[in-house]
mmCIF file of C-alpha atoms in Angstrom:
data_model
loop_
_atom_site.group_PDB
_atom_site.id
_atom_site.type_symbol
_atom_site.label_atom_id
_atom_site.label_comp_id
_atom_site.label_asym_id
_atom_site.label_seq_id
_atom_site.Cartn_x
_atom_site.Cartn_y
_atom_site.Cartn_z
ATOM 1 C CA MET U 232 -0.010 0.046 -0.009
ATOM 2 C CA THR U 233 1.372 3.512 -0.919
ATOM 3 C CA SER U 234 1.044 6.127 1.777
ATOM 4 C CA GLN U 235 -1.466 7.873 -0.529
ATOM 5 C CA SER U 236 -3.783 4.965 -0.711
ATOM 6 C CA ILE U 237 -3.511 4.507 3.027
ATOM 7 C CA ALA U 238 -4.641 8.126 3.412
ATOM 8 C CA ASP U 239 -7.423 7.694 0.934
ATOM 9 C CA ALA U 240 -8.856 4.880 3.042
ATOM 10 C CA VAL U 241 -8.810 6.913 6.367
ATOM 11 C CA VAL U 242 -11.824 9.232 7.155
ATOM 12 C CA PRO U 243 -10.792 12.129 9.199
ATOM 13 C CA ALA U 244 -13.232 13.210 12.051
ATOM 14 C CA LEU U 245 -15.096 16.326 11.546
ATOM 15 C CA GLY U 246 -13.149 19.409 12.405
ATOM 16 C CA GLU U 247 -9.663 17.367 11.976
ATOM 17 C CA THR U 248 -8.893 18.744 8.477
ATOM 18 C CA PRO U 249 -8.819 22.511 7.987
ATOM 19 C CA THR U 250 -12.059 24.120 6.918
ATOM 20 C CA PHE U 251 -10.354 26.788 4.682
ATOM 21 C CA LYS U 252 -7.236 26.703 2.402
ATOM 22 C CA ILE U 253 -4.849 29.220 1.381
ATOM 23 C CA GLY U 254 -6.525 31.666 -0.967
ATOM 24 C CA ASP U 255 -9.994 31.318 0.333
ATOM 25 C CA VAL U 256 -12.066 34.327 0.905
ATOM 26 C CA VAL U 257 -13.646 34.566 4.366
ATOM 27 C CA ARG U 258 -15.326 37.213 6.487
ATOM 28 C CA THR U 259 -14.672 37.726 10.074
ATOM 29 C CA GLY U 260 -17.479 37.347 12.469
ATOM 30 C CA THR U 261 -19.588 40.329 13.671
ATOM 31 C CA ARG U 262 -20.505 39.185 17.358
ATOM 32 C CA PHE U 263 -19.680 40.828 20.500
ATOM 33 C CA PRO U 264 -19.043 38.336 23.287
ATOM 34 C CA VAL U 265 -18.571 39.666 26.624
ATOM 35 C CA GLY U 266 -15.514 38.578 28.455
ATOM 36 C CA HIS U 267 -12.435 37.161 26.977
ATOM 37 C CA TYR U 268 -12.178 37.539 23.229
ATOM 38 C CA ARG U 269 -9.175 37.153 20.732
ATOM 39 C CA LEU U 270 -10.404 38.835 17.657
ATOM 40 C CA PRO U 271 -9.636 42.658 18.023
ATOM 41 C CA MET U 272 -12.761 44.775 17.849
ATOM 42 C CA TYR U 273 -11.453 46.644 14.763
ATOM 43 C CA LEU U 274 -11.261 43.323 12.754
ATOM 44 C CA ARG U 275 -14.939 42.301 13.087
ATOM 45 C CA GLY U 276 -16.926 41.808 10.046
ATOM 46 C CA LYS U 277 -14.040 42.213 7.629
ATOM 47 C CA SER U 278 -13.322 40.402 4.359
ATOM 48 C CA ALA U 279 -10.065 38.503 4.362
ATOM 49 C CA VAL U 280 -8.053 35.982 2.494
ATOM 50 C CA ILE U 281 -6.466 32.928 4.029
ATOM 51 C CA GLU U 282 -2.773 33.166 3.640
ATOM 52 C CA ARG U 283 -1.608 30.116 5.960
ATOM 53 C CA VAL U 284 -3.103 27.309 7.877
ATOM 54 C CA ILE U 285 -1.260 27.163 11.277
ATOM 55 C CA ALA U 286 0.364 23.933 11.427
ATOM 56 C CA THR U 287 -0.384 22.880 15.004
ATOM 57 C CA MET U 288 -4.035 22.880 15.892
ATOM 58 C CA GLY U 289 -4.667 24.829 19.091
ATOM 59 C CA VAL U 290 -7.498 25.221 21.911
ATOM 60 C CA ASP U 291 -9.859 27.930 21.331
ATOM 61 C CA ASN U 292 -8.217 30.649 23.514
ATOM 62 C CA GLU U 293 -11.495 32.348 24.508
ATOM 63 C CA GLU U 294 -12.936 28.998 26.064
ATOM 64 C CA GLU U 295 -9.548 28.388 27.294
ATOM 65 C CA GLY U 296 -9.782 31.792 29.091
ATOM 66 C CA PHE U 297 -12.610 30.379 31.323
ATOM 67 C CA GLY U 298 -10.933 26.814 31.551
ATOM 68 C CA ARG U 299 -13.614 25.383 29.077
ATOM 69 C CA ASN U 300 -11.558 24.079 26.372
ATOM 70 C CA ALA U 301 -11.830 20.303 27.571
ATOM 71 C CA GLY U 302 -8.893 19.675 25.362
ATOM 72 C CA SER U 303 -10.817 19.892 22.041
ATOM 73 C CA LYS U 304 -8.451 21.742 19.447
ATOM 74 C CA GLY U 305 -9.390 23.436 16.124
ATOM 75 C CA HIS U 306 -7.441 25.392 13.354
ATOM 76 C CA TYR U 307 -5.981 28.962 13.362
ATOM 77 C CA TYR U 308 -5.521 30.702 10.195
ATOM 78 C CA ARG U 309 -3.344 33.743 9.298
ATOM 79 C CA ILE U 310 -5.636 36.057 7.315
ATOM 80 C CA ALA U 311 -4.529 38.903 5.217
ATOM 81 C CA ILE U 312 -6.579 42.238 4.975
ATOM 82 C CA PRO U 313 -5.490 45.510 3.368
ATOM 83 C CA LEU U 314 -5.104 48.467 5.806
ATOM 84 C CA LYS U 315 -7.325 50.620 3.253
ATOM 85 C CA GLN U 316 -10.151 48.069 3.965
ATOM 86 C CA ILE U 317 -9.855 48.383 7.718
ATOM 87 C CA TRP U 318 -9.375 52.145 7.768
ATOM 88 C CA THR U 319 -11.387 54.068 5.022
ATOM 89 C CA ASP U 320 -9.091 56.976 5.753
ATOM 90 C CA TYR U 321 -6.095 55.099 5.554
ATOM 91 C CA ARG U 322 -3.391 57.382 3.981
ATOM 92 C CA GLY U 323 -0.579 54.939 3.050
ATOM 93 C CA PRO U 324 -0.297 52.976 -0.250
ATOM 94 C CA ALA U 325 -3.000 50.428 -1.116
ATOM 95 C CA SER U 326 -0.413 47.540 -0.781
ATOM 96 C CA ASP U 327 -0.029 47.991 2.971
ATOM 97 C CA SER U 328 -1.817 45.313 4.788
ATOM 98 C CA LEU U 329 -2.511 43.432 7.934
ATOM 99 C CA ARG U 330 -1.883 39.883 9.026
ATOM 100 C CA VAL U 331 -3.672 38.074 12.040
ATOM 101 C CA GLU U 332 -4.331 34.600 13.470
ATOM 102 C CA VAL U 333 -7.777 33.764 13.869
ATOM 103 C CA PHE U 334 -9.384 30.874 15.346
ATOM 104 C CA GLU U 335 -11.813 29.012 12.892
ATOM 105 C CA ASN U 336 -15.151 29.965 14.671
ATOM 106 C CA TRP U 337 -14.573 33.369 13.870
ATOM 107 C CA LEU U 338 -14.552 32.851 10.096
ATOM 108 C CA GLU U 339 -17.158 32.515 7.686
ATOM 109 C CA ARG U 340 -17.031 31.378 4.159
ATOM 110 C CA VAL U 341 -17.793 34.336 1.517
ATOM 111 C CA MET O 231 8.259 39.642 42.257
ATOM 112 C CA GLY O 232 6.343 42.843 40.664
ATOM 113 C CA THR O 233 8.451 45.355 42.743
ATOM 114 C CA VAL O 234 12.094 46.319 42.174
ATOM 115 C CA GLY O 235 14.609 48.523 43.824
ATOM 116 C CA ASP O 236 13.354 47.664 47.406
ATOM 117 C CA ASP O 237 16.923 46.604 48.271
ATOM 118 C CA ASN O 238 18.644 49.548 49.503
ATOM 119 C CA ASP O 239 21.756 48.045 50.418
ATOM 120 C CA HIS O 240 24.259 49.307 47.633
ATOM 121 C CA ASP O 241 27.216 47.427 49.120
ATOM 122 C CA GLY O 242 26.796 44.601 46.933
ATOM 123 C CA HIS O 243 27.137 46.550 43.592
ATOM 124 C CA ASP O 244 29.731 45.319 41.424
ATOM 125 C CA HIS O 245 30.387 48.522 39.646
ATOM 126 C CA ASP O 246 31.090 52.083 40.645
ATOM 127 C CA HIS O 247 27.910 53.732 40.695
ATOM 128 C CA GLY O 248 29.425 57.281 41.163
ATOM 129 C CA HIS O 249 26.379 58.904 42.627
ATOM 130 C CA GLY O 250 26.242 62.711 42.120
ATOM 131 C CA ASP O 251 29.578 62.668 40.064
ATOM 132 C CA ALA O 252 30.333 62.600 36.493
ATOM 133 C CA GLY O 253 31.105 58.905 36.327
ATOM 134 C CA HIS O 254 27.551 57.809 36.196
ATOM 135 C CA GLY O 255 26.557 60.528 33.740
ATOM 136 C CA HIS O 256 23.354 61.834 35.737
ATOM 137 C CA PRO O 257 23.166 62.158 39.648
ATOM 138 C CA HIS O 258 19.992 61.028 41.073
ATOM 139 C CA GLU O 259 18.491 60.229 44.362
ATOM 140 C CA GLU O 260 18.798 56.841 45.992
ATOM 141 C CA ILE O 261 16.180 54.373 44.527
ATOM 142 C CA PHE O 262 13.701 53.340 46.910
ATOM 143 C CA ILE O 263 9.932 52.739 46.879
ATOM 144 C CA ALA O 264 7.869 55.158 48.865
ATOM 145 C CA ASP O 265 4.458 54.511 47.654
ATOM 146 C CA ALA O 266 2.238 51.809 49.302
ATOM 147 C CA PRO O 267 1.762 48.721 47.030
ATOM 148 C CA GLY O 268 -0.980 49.125 44.540
ATOM 149 C CA TYR O 269 -3.936 47.100 43.922
ATOM 150 C CA TYR O 270 -2.397 44.659 41.529
ATOM 151 C CA ASP O 271 0.956 44.445 43.638
ATOM 152 C CA LEU O 272 -1.493 43.165 46.526
ATOM 153 C CA MET O 273 -3.310 40.879 44.414
ATOM 154 C CA GLU O 274 -0.048 39.362 43.022
ATOM 155 C CA THR O 275 1.324 38.778 46.456
ATOM 156 C CA ALA O 276 -1.899 37.363 47.631
ATOM 157 C CA VAL O 277 -2.085 34.961 44.788
ATOM 158 C CA ARG O 278 1.332 33.989 44.970
ATOM 159 C CA GLU O 279 1.258 33.238 48.637
ATOM 160 C CA LEU O 280 -1.964 31.413 48.463
ATOM 161 C CA LEU O 281 -0.488 29.192 45.669
ATOM 162 C CA ILE O 282 2.402 28.403 47.897
ATOM 163 C CA GLU O 283 0.342 27.975 50.905
ATOM 164 C CA ARG O 284 -1.834 25.371 48.960
ATOM 165 C CA ARG O 285 1.218 23.607 47.893
ATOM 166 C CA LEU O 286 0.157 24.218 44.159
ATOM 167 C CA PHE O 287 3.376 26.175 43.459
ATOM 168 C CA GLY O 288 6.675 26.283 45.437
ATOM 169 C CA ALA O 289 8.739 29.557 46.031
ATOM 170 C CA ASP O 290 11.422 27.567 43.955
ATOM 171 C CA GLU O 291 9.232 27.102 41.032
ATOM 172 C CA ILE O 292 8.485 30.648 40.808
ATOM 173 C CA ARG O 293 12.203 31.689 41.164
ATOM 174 C CA ARG O 294 13.011 29.074 38.355
ATOM 175 C CA GLN O 295 10.531 30.695 35.982
ATOM 176 C CA ILE O 296 12.061 34.108 36.692
ATOM 177 C CA GLU O 297 15.296 32.625 35.902
ATOM 178 C CA VAL O 298 14.020 31.195 32.684
ATOM 179 C CA LEU O 299 12.444 34.626 31.641
ATOM 180 C CA ASP O 300 15.770 36.395 32.609
ATOM 181 C CA SER O 301 17.741 33.939 30.337
ATOM 182 C CA ARG O 302 15.747 35.287 27.316
ATOM 183 C CA THR O 303 17.168 38.305 26.011
ATOM 184 C CA PRO O 304 17.395 39.906 22.466
ATOM 185 C CA ALA O 305 21.061 38.539 22.253
ATOM 186 C CA LEU O 306 19.331 35.107 21.541
ATOM 187 C CA GLY O 307 17.150 36.548 18.639
ATOM 188 C CA ALA O 308 20.202 38.055 17.384
ATOM 189 C CA LYS O 309 21.962 34.797 16.983
ATOM 190 C CA VAL O 310 18.908 33.395 15.130
ATOM 191 C CA VAL O 311 19.087 36.252 12.656
ATOM 192 C CA ALA O 312 22.813 36.203 12.382
ATOM 193 C CA ARG O 313 22.606 32.222 11.708
ATOM 194 C CA ALA O 314 19.895 32.894 8.931
ATOM 195 C CA TRP O 315 22.098 35.555 7.207
ATOM 196 C CA VAL O 316 24.919 33.192 6.875
ATOM 197 C CA ASP O 317 23.376 29.797 6.432
ATOM 198 C CA GLU O 318 20.735 29.595 3.568
ATOM 199 C CA GLY O 319 19.493 26.051 4.537
ATOM 200 C CA PHE O 320 18.695 27.297 8.028
ATOM 201 C CA ARG O 321 17.129 30.471 6.562
ATOM 202 C CA ARG O 322 14.748 28.420 4.807
ATOM 203 C CA ARG O 323 13.743 26.134 7.698
ATOM 204 C CA LEU O 324 13.482 28.985 9.881
ATOM 205 C CA LEU O 325 10.955 30.802 7.641
ATOM 206 C CA GLU O 326 9.244 27.544 7.308
ATOM 207 C CA ASP O 327 8.711 26.793 10.987
ATOM 208 C CA GLY O 328 10.135 29.740 13.221
ATOM 209 C CA ARG O 329 9.821 27.683 16.475
ATOM 210 C CA LYS O 330 11.346 24.563 14.849
ATOM 211 C CA GLY O 331 14.359 26.766 13.462
ATOM 212 C CA CYS O 332 14.973 28.126 17.032
ATOM 213 C CA GLU O 333 14.606 24.969 18.579
ATOM 214 C CA GLU O 334 17.439 23.711 16.418
ATOM 215 C CA LEU O 335 19.611 26.272 18.015
ATOM 216 C CA GLY O 336 18.437 25.098 21.445
ATOM 217 C CA ILE O 337 15.895 27.637 22.234
ATOM 218 C CA THR O 338 12.955 26.225 24.021
ATOM 219 C CA PHE O 339 9.432 27.273 23.644
ATOM 220 C CA TYR O 340 8.318 27.299 27.505
ATOM 221 C CA ASP O 341 5.144 29.035 26.900
ATOM 222 C CA ASP O 342 4.133 26.533 23.934
ATOM 223 C CA THR O 343 3.710 29.243 21.448
ATOM 224 C CA GLN O 344 4.188 29.079 17.636
ATOM 225 C CA LEU O 345 6.607 31.414 16.027
ATOM 226 C CA ILE O 346 6.400 32.776 12.414
ATOM 227 C CA VAL O 347 9.538 34.649 11.165
ATOM 228 C CA LEU O 348 8.589 37.407 8.750
ATOM 229 C CA GLU O 349 11.404 38.070 6.322
ATOM 230 C CA ASN O 350 12.025 41.695 5.296
ATOM 231 C CA THR O 351 12.863 42.284 1.877
ATOM 232 C CA PRO O 352 13.660 45.202 -0.515
ATOM 233 C CA LYS O 353 9.805 45.048 -1.337
ATOM 234 C CA VAL O 354 8.343 44.089 2.033
ATOM 235 C CA HIS O 355 8.796 45.589 5.503
ATOM 236 C CA ASN O 356 7.309 43.850 8.539
ATOM 237 C CA LEU O 357 6.245 45.287 11.844
ATOM 238 C CA ILE O 358 4.795 43.355 14.690
ATOM 239 C CA VAL O 359 2.165 44.602 17.454
ATOM 240 C CA CYS O 360 -0.169 43.005 19.912
ATOM 241 C CA THR O 361 -3.303 45.332 19.895
ATOM 242 C CA LEU O 362 -4.932 43.264 22.442
ATOM 243 C CA CYS O 363 -2.279 43.156 25.189
ATOM 244 C CA SER O 364 1.495 42.421 24.912
ATOM 245 C CA CYS O 365 1.829 39.219 23.162
ATOM 246 C CA TYR O 366 5.741 39.134 22.351
ATOM 247 C CA PRO O 367 8.060 36.347 21.216
ATOM 248 C CA ARG O 368 9.439 36.184 24.783
ATOM 249 C CA PRO O 369 11.234 32.562 24.373
ATOM 250 C CA VAL O 370 13.709 34.450 21.877
ATOM 251 C CA LEU O 371 13.382 38.108 22.841
ATOM 252 C CA GLY O 372 12.900 38.274 26.516
ATOM 253 C CA LEU O 373 10.404 40.916 27.936
ATOM 254 C CA PRO O 374 9.000 43.505 25.804
ATOM 255 C CA PRO O 375 9.823 47.093 25.926
ATOM 256 C CA ASP O 376 7.429 49.189 27.613
ATOM 257 C CA TRP O 377 6.305 51.274 24.610
ATOM 258 C CA TYR O 378 5.464 48.076 22.941
ATOM 259 C CA LYS O 379 2.810 47.369 25.775
ATOM 260 C CA LEU O 380 1.514 50.860 25.850
ATOM 261 C CA LYS O 381 -1.824 51.883 23.911
ATOM 262 C CA PRO O 382 -0.310 54.613 21.668
ATOM 263 C CA TYR O 383 1.936 52.047 19.966
ATOM 264 C CA ARG O 384 -0.749 49.314 19.977
ATOM 265 C CA ALA O 385 -3.373 51.523 18.580
ATOM 266 C CA ARG O 386 -1.198 53.284 15.879
ATOM 267 C CA ALA O 387 0.935 50.678 14.745
ATOM 268 C CA VAL O 388 -2.274 49.125 12.943
ATOM 269 C CA TYR O 389 -3.735 52.569 11.901
ATOM 270 C CA GLU O 390 -0.729 54.522 10.823
ATOM 271 C CA PRO O 391 2.326 52.186 10.745
ATOM 272 C CA ARG O 392 4.276 54.566 8.413
ATOM 273 C CA ALA O 393 4.035 57.615 10.674
ATOM 274 C CA VAL O 394 4.974 55.309 13.930
ATOM 275 C CA LEU O 395 8.160 53.966 11.858
ATOM 276 C CA GLU O 396 9.007 57.509 10.923
ATOM 277 C CA GLU O 397 9.039 58.475 14.836
ATOM 278 C CA PHE O 398 11.528 55.492 15.018
ATOM 279 C CA GLY O 399 13.691 57.384 12.446
ATOM 280 C CA THR O 400 12.575 54.598 9.543
ATOM 281 C CA ARG O 401 11.351 55.905 6.411
ATOM 282 C CA ILE O 402 9.962 53.377 4.234
ATOM 283 C CA PRO O 403 9.285 54.252 0.520
ATOM 284 C CA ASP O 404 5.874 54.053 -0.798
ATOM 285 C CA ASP O 405 6.684 51.234 -3.219
ATOM 286 C CA VAL O 406 7.468 49.003 -0.303
ATOM 287 C CA GLU O 407 4.726 47.013 1.126
ATOM 288 C CA ILE O 408 4.088 47.349 4.916
ATOM 289 C CA ILE O 409 2.856 44.309 6.434
ATOM 290 C CA VAL O 410 1.750 44.586 10.008
ATOM 291 C CA SER O 411 1.169 41.337 12.167
ATOM 292 C CA ASP O 412 -1.067 41.636 14.972
ATOM 293 C CA SER O 413 -0.371 38.931 17.603
ATOM 294 C CA THR O 414 -3.434 37.717 19.307
ATOM 295 C CA ALA O 415 -3.493 34.003 20.282
ATOM 296 C CA MET O 416 -0.852 31.235 20.147
ATOM 297 C CA VAL O 417 1.240 32.491 17.382
ATOM 298 C CA ARG O 418 4.323 35.045 17.905
ATOM 299 C CA TYR O 419 6.416 36.843 15.297
ATOM 300 C CA LEU O 420 10.096 37.712 14.914
ATOM 301 C CA VAL O 421 11.080 39.930 12.309
ATOM 302 C CA LEU O 422 14.040 38.613 10.218
ATOM 303 C CA PRO O 423 15.643 42.224 9.202
ATOM 304 C CA MET O 424 17.734 42.560 5.849
ATOM 305 C CA ARG O 425 21.356 42.013 6.397
ATOM 306 C CA PRO O 426 23.083 45.400 5.855
ATOM 307 C CA PRO O 427 25.371 46.037 2.666
ATOM 308 C CA GLY O 428 29.079 45.948 3.834
ATOM 309 C CA THR O 429 28.798 42.871 6.052
ATOM 310 C CA GLU O 430 29.739 40.258 3.463
ATOM 311 C CA THR O 431 32.878 39.207 5.110
ATOM 312 C CA MET O 432 31.836 39.515 8.700
ATOM 313 C CA SER O 433 31.520 36.592 10.974
ATOM 314 C CA GLU O 434 28.471 35.370 12.379
ATOM 315 C CA GLU O 435 29.227 36.404 15.798
ATOM 316 C CA ASP O 436 30.082 39.882 14.614
ATOM 317 C CA LEU O 437 26.841 39.962 12.568
ATOM 318 C CA GLY O 438 24.949 38.986 15.658
ATOM 319 C CA ALA O 439 26.370 42.068 17.451
ATOM 320 C CA LEU O 440 24.733 44.216 14.887
ATOM 321 C CA VAL O 441 21.151 43.066 15.266
ATOM 322 C CA THR O 442 19.117 44.948 17.884
ATOM 323 C CA ARG O 443 15.885 43.961 19.488
ATOM 324 C CA ASP O 444 14.038 47.058 17.713
ATOM 325 C CA ALA O 445 15.226 45.641 14.335
ATOM 326 C CA MET O 446 13.523 42.329 15.269
ATOM 327 C CA ILE O 447 10.159 44.059 16.239
ATOM 328 C CA GLY O 448 10.474 45.810 12.668
ATOM 329 C CA VAL O 449 10.512 49.212 14.055
ATOM 330 C CA ILE O 450 14.224 49.995 12.561
ATOM 331 C CA PRO O 451 16.646 48.312 10.138
ATOM 332 C CA VAL O 452 19.763 46.633 10.971
ATOM 333 C CA GLU O 453 22.712 49.308 10.239
ATOM 334 C CA TYR O 454 26.193 48.990 9.427
ATOM 335 C CA PRO O 455 28.240 50.678 10.619
ATOM 336 C CA LYS O 456 26.239 51.201 13.588
ATOM 337 C CA GLU O 457 25.215 54.755 14.141
ATOM 338 C CA ALA O 458 27.058 56.302 16.951
ATOM 339 C CA ALA O 459 24.987 56.375 19.976
#
């Protein structure tokens, strides 16, 4: 058996493989949880492009903040957003941009 | 922990402090703490004492962790950068996986964070910030500078990075893309600055001596020869 055919025989559990891939267009959530959050306010409801899937799955920091992660892990993504899209009055060149790591439950497919 | 300068015994000093004379450069009052401890000082002491009392922690473990933190300084990051400049294979591995690259050199990630190394090029300038708090690549750089933790830098780095950079004396031409990385959760960043021209024959060790903390945060370039202080 080749390693590819072995992999083809395995069914990964839900959430085990990343939901998004590099280049996918996503939107960050627009919600305002009370307490511990890790998506800064200025980045809510923004359109973004997936630049990288963070290799190691991690716990949801927002749940971990309350001791509720129960060992469940998910994917973090490095997303790219032009600064002009974040700040309509941004004065620098259109190529200037921002990167941020976001846990999967903050991202929606566009 | 949390308070400094409460040791007024200067006998143990290993250098001539030269109070009030020209040897020290600036005369100053003896350093001591006059204010009562603040709310968070008291909370820290209370939590620490409770943890020790309940045997969840030992005083030795706290001291050990302070030693771990003290052993992490920008000199470590500088060694990583210098190695990347002289060893192409290492540079590629470091950019692929920053943490594994650092671990190759024996730098451990005691806080279990991941590390992304961001390479500056003639076309891209990277800047790092943590708008939510003060996330910082402590395993490789140690404690962040105060300005990194204060709100003006945290707010402005993502809103007007070019103006912030100019205040550090760094002017980035408009045809160079600025990428601001906002650290939020489990990933930390380290900027790999450009190797300055004129350093082609320098040894790895001498190169490391050129690399400063601020260059690895991305607010200044690495310069050679170093500007006079």
